[in-house]
CSV table of C-alpha atoms in Angstrom, one decimal:
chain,number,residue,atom,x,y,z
A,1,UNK,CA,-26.3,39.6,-25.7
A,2,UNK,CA,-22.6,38.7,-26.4
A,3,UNK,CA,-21.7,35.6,-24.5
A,4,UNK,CA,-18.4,35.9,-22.0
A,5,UNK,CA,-15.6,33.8,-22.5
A,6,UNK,CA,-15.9,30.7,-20.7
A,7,UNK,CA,-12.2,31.0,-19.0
A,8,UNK,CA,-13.2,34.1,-18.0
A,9,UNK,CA,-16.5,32.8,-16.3
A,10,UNK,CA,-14.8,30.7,-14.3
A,11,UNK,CA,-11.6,33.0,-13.5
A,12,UNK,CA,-9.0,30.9,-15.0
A,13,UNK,CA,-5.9,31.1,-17.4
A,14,UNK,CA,-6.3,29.5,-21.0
A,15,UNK,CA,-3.2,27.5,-20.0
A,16,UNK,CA,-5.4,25.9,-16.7
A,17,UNK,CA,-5.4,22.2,-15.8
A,18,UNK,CA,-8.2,19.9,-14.9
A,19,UNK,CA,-7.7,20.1,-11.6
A,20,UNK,CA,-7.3,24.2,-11.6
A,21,UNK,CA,-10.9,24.5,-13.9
A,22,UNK,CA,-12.9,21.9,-11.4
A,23,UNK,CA,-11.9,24.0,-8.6
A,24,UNK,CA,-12.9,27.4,-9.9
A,25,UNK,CA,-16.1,25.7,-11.2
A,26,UNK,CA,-16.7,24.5,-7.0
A,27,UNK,CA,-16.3,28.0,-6.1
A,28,UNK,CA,-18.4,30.0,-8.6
A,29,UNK,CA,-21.3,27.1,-8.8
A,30,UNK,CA,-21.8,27.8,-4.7
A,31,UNK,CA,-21.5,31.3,-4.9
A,32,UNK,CA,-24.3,31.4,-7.3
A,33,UNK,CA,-26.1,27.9,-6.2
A,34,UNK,CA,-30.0,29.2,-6.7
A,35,UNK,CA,-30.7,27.2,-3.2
A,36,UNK,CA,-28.0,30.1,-1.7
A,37,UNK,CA,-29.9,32.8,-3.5
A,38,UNK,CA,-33.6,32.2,-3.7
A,39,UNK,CA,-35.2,34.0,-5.8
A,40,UNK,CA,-32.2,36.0,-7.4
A,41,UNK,CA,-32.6,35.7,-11.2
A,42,UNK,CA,-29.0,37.5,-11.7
A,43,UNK,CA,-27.8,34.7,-9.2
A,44,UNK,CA,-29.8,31.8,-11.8
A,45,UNK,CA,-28.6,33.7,-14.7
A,46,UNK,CA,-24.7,33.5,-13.1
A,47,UNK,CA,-25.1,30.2,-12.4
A,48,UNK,CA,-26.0,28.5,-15.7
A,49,UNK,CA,-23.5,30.6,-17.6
A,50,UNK,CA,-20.9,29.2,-14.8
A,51,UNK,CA,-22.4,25.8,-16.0
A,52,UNK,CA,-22.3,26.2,-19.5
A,53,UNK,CA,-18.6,27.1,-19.1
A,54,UNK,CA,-17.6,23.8,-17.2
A,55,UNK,CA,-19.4,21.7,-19.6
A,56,UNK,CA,-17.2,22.9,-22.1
A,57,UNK,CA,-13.8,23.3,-20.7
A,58,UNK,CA,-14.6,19.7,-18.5
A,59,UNK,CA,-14.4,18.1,-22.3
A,60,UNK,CA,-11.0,17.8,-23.9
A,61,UNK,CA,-12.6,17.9,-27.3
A,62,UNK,CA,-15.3,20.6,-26.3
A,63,UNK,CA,-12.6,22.6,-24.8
A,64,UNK,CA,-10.0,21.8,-28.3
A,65,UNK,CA,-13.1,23.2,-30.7
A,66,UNK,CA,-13.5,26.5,-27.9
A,67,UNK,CA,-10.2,27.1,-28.0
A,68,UNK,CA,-9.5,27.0,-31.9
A,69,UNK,CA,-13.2,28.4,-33.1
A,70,UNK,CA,-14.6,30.4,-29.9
A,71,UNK,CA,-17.9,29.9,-29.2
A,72,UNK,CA,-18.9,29.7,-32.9
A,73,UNK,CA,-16.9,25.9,-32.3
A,74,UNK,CA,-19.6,24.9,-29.2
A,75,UNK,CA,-22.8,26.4,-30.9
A,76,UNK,CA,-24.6,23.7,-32.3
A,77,UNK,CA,-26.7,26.1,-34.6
A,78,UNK,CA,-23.1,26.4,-36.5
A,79,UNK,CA,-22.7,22.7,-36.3
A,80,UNK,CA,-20.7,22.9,-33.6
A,81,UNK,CA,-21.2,20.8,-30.2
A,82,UNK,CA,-24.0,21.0,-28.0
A,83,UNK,CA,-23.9,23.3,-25.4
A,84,UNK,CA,-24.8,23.4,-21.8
A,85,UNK,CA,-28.7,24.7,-22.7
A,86,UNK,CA,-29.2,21.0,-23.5
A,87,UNK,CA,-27.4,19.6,-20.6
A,88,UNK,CA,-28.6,18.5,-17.5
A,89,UNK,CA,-26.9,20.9,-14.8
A,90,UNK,CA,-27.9,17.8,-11.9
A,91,UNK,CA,-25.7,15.9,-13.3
A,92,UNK,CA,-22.7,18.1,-14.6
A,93,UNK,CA,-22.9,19.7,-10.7
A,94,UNK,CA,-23.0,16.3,-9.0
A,95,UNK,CA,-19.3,15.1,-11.1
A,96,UNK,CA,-17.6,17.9,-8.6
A,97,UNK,CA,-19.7,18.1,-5.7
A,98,UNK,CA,-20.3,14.2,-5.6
A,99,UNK,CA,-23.3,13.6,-3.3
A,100,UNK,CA,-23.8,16.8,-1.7
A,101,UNK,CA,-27.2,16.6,-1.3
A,102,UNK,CA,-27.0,13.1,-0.4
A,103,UNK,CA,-27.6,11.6,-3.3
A,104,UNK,CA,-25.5,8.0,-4.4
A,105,UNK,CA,-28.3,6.7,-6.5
A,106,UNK,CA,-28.8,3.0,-6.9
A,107,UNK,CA,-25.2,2.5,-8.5
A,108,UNK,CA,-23.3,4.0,-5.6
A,109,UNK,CA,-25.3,1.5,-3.6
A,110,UNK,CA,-25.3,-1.7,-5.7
A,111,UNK,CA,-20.9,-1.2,-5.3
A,112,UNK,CA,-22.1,-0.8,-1.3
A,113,UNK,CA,-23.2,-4.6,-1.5
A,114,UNK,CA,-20.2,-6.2,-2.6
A,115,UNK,CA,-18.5,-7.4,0.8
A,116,UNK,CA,-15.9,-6.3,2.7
A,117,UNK,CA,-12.4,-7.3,2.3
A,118,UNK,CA,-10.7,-8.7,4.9
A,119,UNK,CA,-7.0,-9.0,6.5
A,120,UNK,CA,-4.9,-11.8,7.6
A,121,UNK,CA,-1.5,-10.9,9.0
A,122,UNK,CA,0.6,-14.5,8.7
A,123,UNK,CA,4.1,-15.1,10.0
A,124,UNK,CA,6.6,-17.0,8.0
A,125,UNK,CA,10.0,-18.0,9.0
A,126,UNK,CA,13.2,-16.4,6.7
A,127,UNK,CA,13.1,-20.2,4.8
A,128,UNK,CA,9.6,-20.3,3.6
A,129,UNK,CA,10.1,-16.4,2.8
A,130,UNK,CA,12.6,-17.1,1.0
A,131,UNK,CA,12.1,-20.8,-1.1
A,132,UNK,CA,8.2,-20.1,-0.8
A,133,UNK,CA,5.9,-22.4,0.7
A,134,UNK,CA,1.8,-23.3,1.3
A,135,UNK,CA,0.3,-22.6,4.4
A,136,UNK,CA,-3.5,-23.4,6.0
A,137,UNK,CA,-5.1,-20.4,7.6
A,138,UNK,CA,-8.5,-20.3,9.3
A,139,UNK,CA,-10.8,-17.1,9.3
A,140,UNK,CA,-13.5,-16.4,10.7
A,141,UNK,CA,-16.2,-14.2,8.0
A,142,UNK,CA,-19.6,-13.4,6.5
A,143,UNK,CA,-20.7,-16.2,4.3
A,144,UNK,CA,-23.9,-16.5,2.2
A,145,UNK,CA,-26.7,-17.8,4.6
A,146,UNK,CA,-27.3,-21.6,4.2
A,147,UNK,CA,-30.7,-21.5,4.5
A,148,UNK,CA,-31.7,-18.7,2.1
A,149,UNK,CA,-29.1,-18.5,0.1
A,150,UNK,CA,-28.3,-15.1,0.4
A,151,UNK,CA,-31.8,-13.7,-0.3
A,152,UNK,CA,-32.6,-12.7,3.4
A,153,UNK,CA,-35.8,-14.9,2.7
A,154,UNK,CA,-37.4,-17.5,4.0
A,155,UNK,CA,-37.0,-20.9,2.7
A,156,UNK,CA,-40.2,-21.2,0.1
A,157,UNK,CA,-40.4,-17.3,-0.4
A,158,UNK,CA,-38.5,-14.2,-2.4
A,159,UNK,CA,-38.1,-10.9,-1.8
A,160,UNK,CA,-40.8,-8.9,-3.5
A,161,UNK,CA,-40.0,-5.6,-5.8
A,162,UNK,CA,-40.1,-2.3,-3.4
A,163,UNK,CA,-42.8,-0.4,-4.5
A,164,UNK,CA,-41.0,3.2,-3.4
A,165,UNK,CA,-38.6,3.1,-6.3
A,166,UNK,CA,-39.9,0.6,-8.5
A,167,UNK,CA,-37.4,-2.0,-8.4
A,168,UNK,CA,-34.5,0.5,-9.0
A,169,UNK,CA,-32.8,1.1,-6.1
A,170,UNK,CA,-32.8,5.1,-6.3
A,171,UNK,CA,-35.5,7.9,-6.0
A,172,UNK,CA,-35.2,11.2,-8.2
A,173,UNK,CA,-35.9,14.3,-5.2
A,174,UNK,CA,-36.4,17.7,-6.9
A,175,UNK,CA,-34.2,20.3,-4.8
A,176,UNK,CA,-34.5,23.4,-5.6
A,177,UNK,CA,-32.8,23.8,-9.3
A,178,UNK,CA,-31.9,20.5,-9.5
A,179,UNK,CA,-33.2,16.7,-9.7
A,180,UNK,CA,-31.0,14.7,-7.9
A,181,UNK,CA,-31.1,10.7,-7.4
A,182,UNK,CA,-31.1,9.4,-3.5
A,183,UNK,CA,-30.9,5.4,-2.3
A,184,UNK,CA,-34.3,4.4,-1.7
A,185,UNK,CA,-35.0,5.3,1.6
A,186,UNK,CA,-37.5,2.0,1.9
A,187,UNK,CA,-35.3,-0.6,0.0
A,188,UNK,CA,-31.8,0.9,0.6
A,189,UNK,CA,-30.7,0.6,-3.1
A,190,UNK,CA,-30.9,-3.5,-3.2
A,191,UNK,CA,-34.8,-2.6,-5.2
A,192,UNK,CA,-36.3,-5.3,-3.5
A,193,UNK,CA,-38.2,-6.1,0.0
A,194,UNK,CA,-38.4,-9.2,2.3
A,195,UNK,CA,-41.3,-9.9,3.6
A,196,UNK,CA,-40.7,-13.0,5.7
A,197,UNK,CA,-36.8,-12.6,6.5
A,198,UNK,CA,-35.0,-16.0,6.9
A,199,UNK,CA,-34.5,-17.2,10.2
A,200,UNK,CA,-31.6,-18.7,10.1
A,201,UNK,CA,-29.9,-14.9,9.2
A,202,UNK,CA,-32.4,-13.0,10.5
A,203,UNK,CA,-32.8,-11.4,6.8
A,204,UNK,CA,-29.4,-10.4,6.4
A,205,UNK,CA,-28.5,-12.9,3.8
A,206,UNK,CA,-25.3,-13.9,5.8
A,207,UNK,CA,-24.2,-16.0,8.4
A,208,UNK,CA,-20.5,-16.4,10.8
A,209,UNK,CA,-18.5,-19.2,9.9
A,210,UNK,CA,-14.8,-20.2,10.0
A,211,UNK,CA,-13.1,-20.8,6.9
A,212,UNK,CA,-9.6,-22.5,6.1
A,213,UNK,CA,-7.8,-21.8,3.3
A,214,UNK,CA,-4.7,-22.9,1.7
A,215,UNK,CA,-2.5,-20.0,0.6
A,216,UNK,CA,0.7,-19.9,-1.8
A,217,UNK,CA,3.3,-18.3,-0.7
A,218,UNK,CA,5.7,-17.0,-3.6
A,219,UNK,CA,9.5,-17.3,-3.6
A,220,UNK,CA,11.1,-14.1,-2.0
A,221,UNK,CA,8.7,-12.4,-0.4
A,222,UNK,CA,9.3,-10.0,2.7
A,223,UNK,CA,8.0,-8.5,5.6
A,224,UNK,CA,5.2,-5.9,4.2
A,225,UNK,CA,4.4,-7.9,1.1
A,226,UNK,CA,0.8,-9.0,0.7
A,227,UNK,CA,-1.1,-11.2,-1.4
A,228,UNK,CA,-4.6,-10.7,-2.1
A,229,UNK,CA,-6.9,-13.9,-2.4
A,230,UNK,CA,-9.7,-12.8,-4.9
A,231,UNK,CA,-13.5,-13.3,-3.5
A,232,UNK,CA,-12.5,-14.8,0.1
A,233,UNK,CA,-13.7,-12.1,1.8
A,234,UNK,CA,-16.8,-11.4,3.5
A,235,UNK,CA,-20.1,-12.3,1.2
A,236,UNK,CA,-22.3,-9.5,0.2
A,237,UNK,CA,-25.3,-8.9,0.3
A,238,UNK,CA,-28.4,-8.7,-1.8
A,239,UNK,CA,-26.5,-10.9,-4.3
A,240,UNK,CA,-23.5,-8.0,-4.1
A,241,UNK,CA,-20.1,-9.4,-5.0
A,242,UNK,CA,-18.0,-11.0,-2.0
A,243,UNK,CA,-14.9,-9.2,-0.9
A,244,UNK,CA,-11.0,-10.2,-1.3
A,245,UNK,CA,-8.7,-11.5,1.3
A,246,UNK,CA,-5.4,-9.8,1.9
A,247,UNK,CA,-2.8,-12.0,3.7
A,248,UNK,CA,-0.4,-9.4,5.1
A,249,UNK,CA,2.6,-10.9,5.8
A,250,UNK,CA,5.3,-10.7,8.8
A,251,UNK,CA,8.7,-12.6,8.5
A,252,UNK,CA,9.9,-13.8,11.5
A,253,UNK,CA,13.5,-13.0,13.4
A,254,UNK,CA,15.9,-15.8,12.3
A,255,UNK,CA,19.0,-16.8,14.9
A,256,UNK,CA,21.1,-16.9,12.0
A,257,UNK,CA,20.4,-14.9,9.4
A,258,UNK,CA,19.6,-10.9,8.8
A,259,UNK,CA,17.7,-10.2,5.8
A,260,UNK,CA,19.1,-6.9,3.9
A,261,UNK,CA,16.8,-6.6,0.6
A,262,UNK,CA,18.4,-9.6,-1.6
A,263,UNK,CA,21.2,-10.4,0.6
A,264,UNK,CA,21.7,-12.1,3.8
A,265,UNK,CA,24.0,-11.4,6.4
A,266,UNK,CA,25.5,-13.9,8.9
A,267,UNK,CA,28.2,-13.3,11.8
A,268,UNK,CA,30.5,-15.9,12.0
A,269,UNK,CA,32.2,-15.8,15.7
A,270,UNK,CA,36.2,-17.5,15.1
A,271,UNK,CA,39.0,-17.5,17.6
A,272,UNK,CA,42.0,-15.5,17.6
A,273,UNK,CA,44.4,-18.2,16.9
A,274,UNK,CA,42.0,-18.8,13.7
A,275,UNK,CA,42.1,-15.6,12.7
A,276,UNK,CA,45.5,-15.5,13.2
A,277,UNK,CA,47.2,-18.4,11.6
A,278,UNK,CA,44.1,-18.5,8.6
A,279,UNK,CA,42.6,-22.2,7.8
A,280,UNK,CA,39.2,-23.5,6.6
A,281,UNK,CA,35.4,-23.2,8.7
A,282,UNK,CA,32.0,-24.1,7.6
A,283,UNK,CA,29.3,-22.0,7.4
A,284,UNK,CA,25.6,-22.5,6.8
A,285,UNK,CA,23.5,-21.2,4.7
A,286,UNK,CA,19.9,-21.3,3.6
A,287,UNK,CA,20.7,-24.0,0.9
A,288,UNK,CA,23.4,-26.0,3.4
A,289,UNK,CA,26.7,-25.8,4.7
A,290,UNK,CA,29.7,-24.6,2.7
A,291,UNK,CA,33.2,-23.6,4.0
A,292,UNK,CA,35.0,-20.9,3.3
A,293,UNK,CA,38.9,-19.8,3.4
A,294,UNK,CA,39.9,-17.9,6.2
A,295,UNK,CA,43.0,-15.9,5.2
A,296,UNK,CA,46.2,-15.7,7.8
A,297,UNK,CA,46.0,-12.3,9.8
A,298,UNK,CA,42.5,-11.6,9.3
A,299,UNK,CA,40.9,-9.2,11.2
A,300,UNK,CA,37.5,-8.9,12.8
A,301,UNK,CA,34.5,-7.5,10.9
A,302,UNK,CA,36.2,-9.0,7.7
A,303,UNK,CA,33.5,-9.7,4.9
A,304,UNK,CA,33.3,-12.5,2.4
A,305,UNK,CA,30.8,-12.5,-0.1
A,306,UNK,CA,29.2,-15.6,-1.6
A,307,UNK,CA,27.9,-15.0,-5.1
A,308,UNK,CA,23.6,-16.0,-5.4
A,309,UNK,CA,23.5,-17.5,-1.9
A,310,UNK,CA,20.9,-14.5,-1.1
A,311,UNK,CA,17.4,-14.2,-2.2
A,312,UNK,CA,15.7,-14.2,-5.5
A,313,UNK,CA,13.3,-11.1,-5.1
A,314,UNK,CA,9.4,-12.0,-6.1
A,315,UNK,CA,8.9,-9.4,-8.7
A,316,UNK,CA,12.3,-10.6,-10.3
A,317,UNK,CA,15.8,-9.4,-11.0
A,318,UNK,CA,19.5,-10.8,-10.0
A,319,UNK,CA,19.6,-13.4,-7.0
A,320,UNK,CA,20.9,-11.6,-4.0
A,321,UNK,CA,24.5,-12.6,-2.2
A,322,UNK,CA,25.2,-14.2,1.0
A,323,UNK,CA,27.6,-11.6,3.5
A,324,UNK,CA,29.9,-13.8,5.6
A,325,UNK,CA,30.7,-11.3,8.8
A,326,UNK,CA,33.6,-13.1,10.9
A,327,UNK,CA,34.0,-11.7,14.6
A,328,UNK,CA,37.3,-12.4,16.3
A,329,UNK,CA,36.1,-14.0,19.6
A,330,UNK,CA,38.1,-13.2,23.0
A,331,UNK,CA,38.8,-16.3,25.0
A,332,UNK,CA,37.5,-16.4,28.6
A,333,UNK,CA,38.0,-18.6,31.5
A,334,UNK,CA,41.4,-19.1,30.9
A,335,UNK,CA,43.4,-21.6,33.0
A,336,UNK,CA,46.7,-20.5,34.8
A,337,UNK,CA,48.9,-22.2,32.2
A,338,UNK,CA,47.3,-21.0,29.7
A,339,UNK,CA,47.4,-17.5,30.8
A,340,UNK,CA,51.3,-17.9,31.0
A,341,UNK,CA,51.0,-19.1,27.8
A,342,UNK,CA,49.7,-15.9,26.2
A,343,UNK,CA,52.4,-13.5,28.7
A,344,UNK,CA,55.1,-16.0,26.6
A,345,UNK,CA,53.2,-15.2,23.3
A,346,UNK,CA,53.2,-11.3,24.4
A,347,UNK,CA,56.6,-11.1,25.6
A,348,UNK,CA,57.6,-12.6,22.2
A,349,UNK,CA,55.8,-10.2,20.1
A,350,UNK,CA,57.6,-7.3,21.7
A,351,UNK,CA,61.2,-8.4,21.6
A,352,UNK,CA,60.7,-9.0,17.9
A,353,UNK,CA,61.9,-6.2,15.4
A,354,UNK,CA,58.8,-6.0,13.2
A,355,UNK,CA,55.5,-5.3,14.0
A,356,UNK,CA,52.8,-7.7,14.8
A,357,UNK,CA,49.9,-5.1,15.1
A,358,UNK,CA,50.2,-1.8,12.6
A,359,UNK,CA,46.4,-0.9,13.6
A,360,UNK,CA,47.5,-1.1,17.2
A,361,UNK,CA,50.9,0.7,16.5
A,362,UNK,CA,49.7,3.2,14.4
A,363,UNK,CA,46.6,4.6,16.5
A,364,UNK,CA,49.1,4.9,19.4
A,365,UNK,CA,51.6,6.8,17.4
A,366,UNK,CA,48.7,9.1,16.2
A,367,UNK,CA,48.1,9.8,20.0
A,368,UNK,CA,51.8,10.9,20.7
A,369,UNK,CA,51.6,13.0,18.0
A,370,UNK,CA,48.3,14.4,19.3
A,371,UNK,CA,49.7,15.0,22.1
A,372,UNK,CA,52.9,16.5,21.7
A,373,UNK,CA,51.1,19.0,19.6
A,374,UNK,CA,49.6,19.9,22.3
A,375,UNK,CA,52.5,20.5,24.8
């Protein structure tokens, strides 16, 4: 009998993505899973011609020879590729639906011994963050056992070789259609057995301890940025891998300084006679003080920007800028000749023909206008 085309099979366009062919293959492969329809040889029949055609359109260069040649390109009788009648359906089935039966195998569970990572949130001030600095932490984690070394044995013994899977780690369980590979049940994947479990770690292979490390941290970082310490995390076990450290980091509020990606931002309080008649002030900055020009009538909220007094960003680019923000300070507590002072100053402002405040002038002649518009 003919053979149906694979896109077909599985319900899908010729112009499908991966993504579109795995999910049509999920469907049809539980529709007609032989475990869902015992017994059923249509069902059986369904279900390796729904196989066949996912081993072929899974492969980019399966799915390029179907697609030019047909099946005539896949038939290894015309010296095309092999076809799904010499695959193993276990193990094209498991790629989608992962360990549905529970299976893992000894792989899955040899990654399972590495250790776990762990996470260190570290405050910094706005200096170290930004020239970079070395700091000492202490953590507490799982280290390799003293005693046994990590083996989980006593001192003078070893683990011997479980005799459920051989050494290997996984068992092969015959379900229905399929052979499928489980952990060992007896040795958990690690293929081996202790005996006489150390006492120290009670056969865990691990034991608490504080640890301090030193930690570099780079020029520019910021709050959010983290930087992983490779194999200072928790030991594994059964001779698995240790885990990393990840130092999160957490920049703290400075009294001077606001952070704004590369640039800085400081609010420079000055007095209205300053601001007024102009002159010189100092400012500081992460690098030291440096003073700046303060131009005759400023006004508050006036911005000066000083070129590469910002931050050079870790992953690189353009040193940021420092933003100078001046705030035009109100005197308070003022004496009673110095509050005569300032009606003199007023009084002299208004009996002179120009004006000494356009913002103030103009906002009020705005609201005369507003308001005769509305009379």
């Amino acid at each position: 009998m003919a053979k149906r085309d694979f896109y077909e099979v599985l319900g899908v366009a010729r112009t499908a993505g991966e993504d579109e062919i795995k999910k049509a293959y999920r469907k049809a492969a539980m529709k007609f899973h032989p475990d869902r329809n015992p017994g059923n040889k249509e069902s059986e029949e369904k279900f390796k011609e729904v196989n066949e055609a996912y081993e072929i359109l899974s492969d980019a260069e399966k799915r390029a020879a179907y697609d030019r040649h047909g099946h005539a390109g896949v038939d290894p009788s015309m010296g095309g590729f092999s076809g799904a009648a010499g695959a193993n359906f276990s193990d094209i089935f498991g790629e989608v639906f992962g360990d549905i039966f529970g299976g893992g195998g000894g792989r899955s569970q040899q990654r399972n011994n590495r250790g776990s990572d762990l996470r260190y949130t570290l405050e910094i001030s706005l200096e170290d963050a930004v020239h970079g600095t070395k700091v000492s932490i202490r953590i507490p984690k799982q280290e390799e056992c003293d005693s046994c070394h990590g083996s989980g044995a006593r001192k003078g013994s070893t683990p011997i070789t479980c005799s459920t899977c051989g050494g290997r780690g996984e068992v092969r369980i015959q379900q229905g259609f399929f052979s499928v590979q489980q952990t060992c049940p007896h040795c958990r994947g690690s293929g081996k057995i202790i005996k006489d479990p150390c006492t120290s770690c009670r056969g865990q292979g691990r034991q608490q301890k504080e640890k301090t490390l030193e930690v570099k941290i780079p020029a520019g970082v910021d709050t959010g940025d983290r930087i992983r310490v490779s194999g200072e995390g928790e030991a594994g076990t059964m001779g698995g891998s240790p885990g990393d450290l990840y130092v999160q980091l957490a920049v703290k509020e400075h009294p001077l300084f606001k952070r704004d990606a590369a640039d800085l931002l400081c609010e420079v309080p000055i007095s209205f006679v300053d601001a007024a008649l102009g002159g010189e002030i100092e400012i500081p900055t992460l690098d030291g003080r440096v003073k700046i020009k303060i131009p005759e009538g400023s006004q508050t909220g006036r911005q000066f920007r000083l070129r590469g007094k910002g931050v050079t960003p870790v992953r690189g680019g353009p040193s940021g800028d420092m933003l100078v923000r001046i705030l035009i300070e109100t005197p308070i507590k003022l004496t009673k000749r110095q509050k005569e002072l300032l009606h003199e100053f007023q009084n002299s402002l208004d009996t002179e023909d120009s004006s000494h405040n356009p913002q103030k002038d103009s906002f009020f002649s705005q609201v005369r206008a507003f308001f005769e518009g509305k009379s």
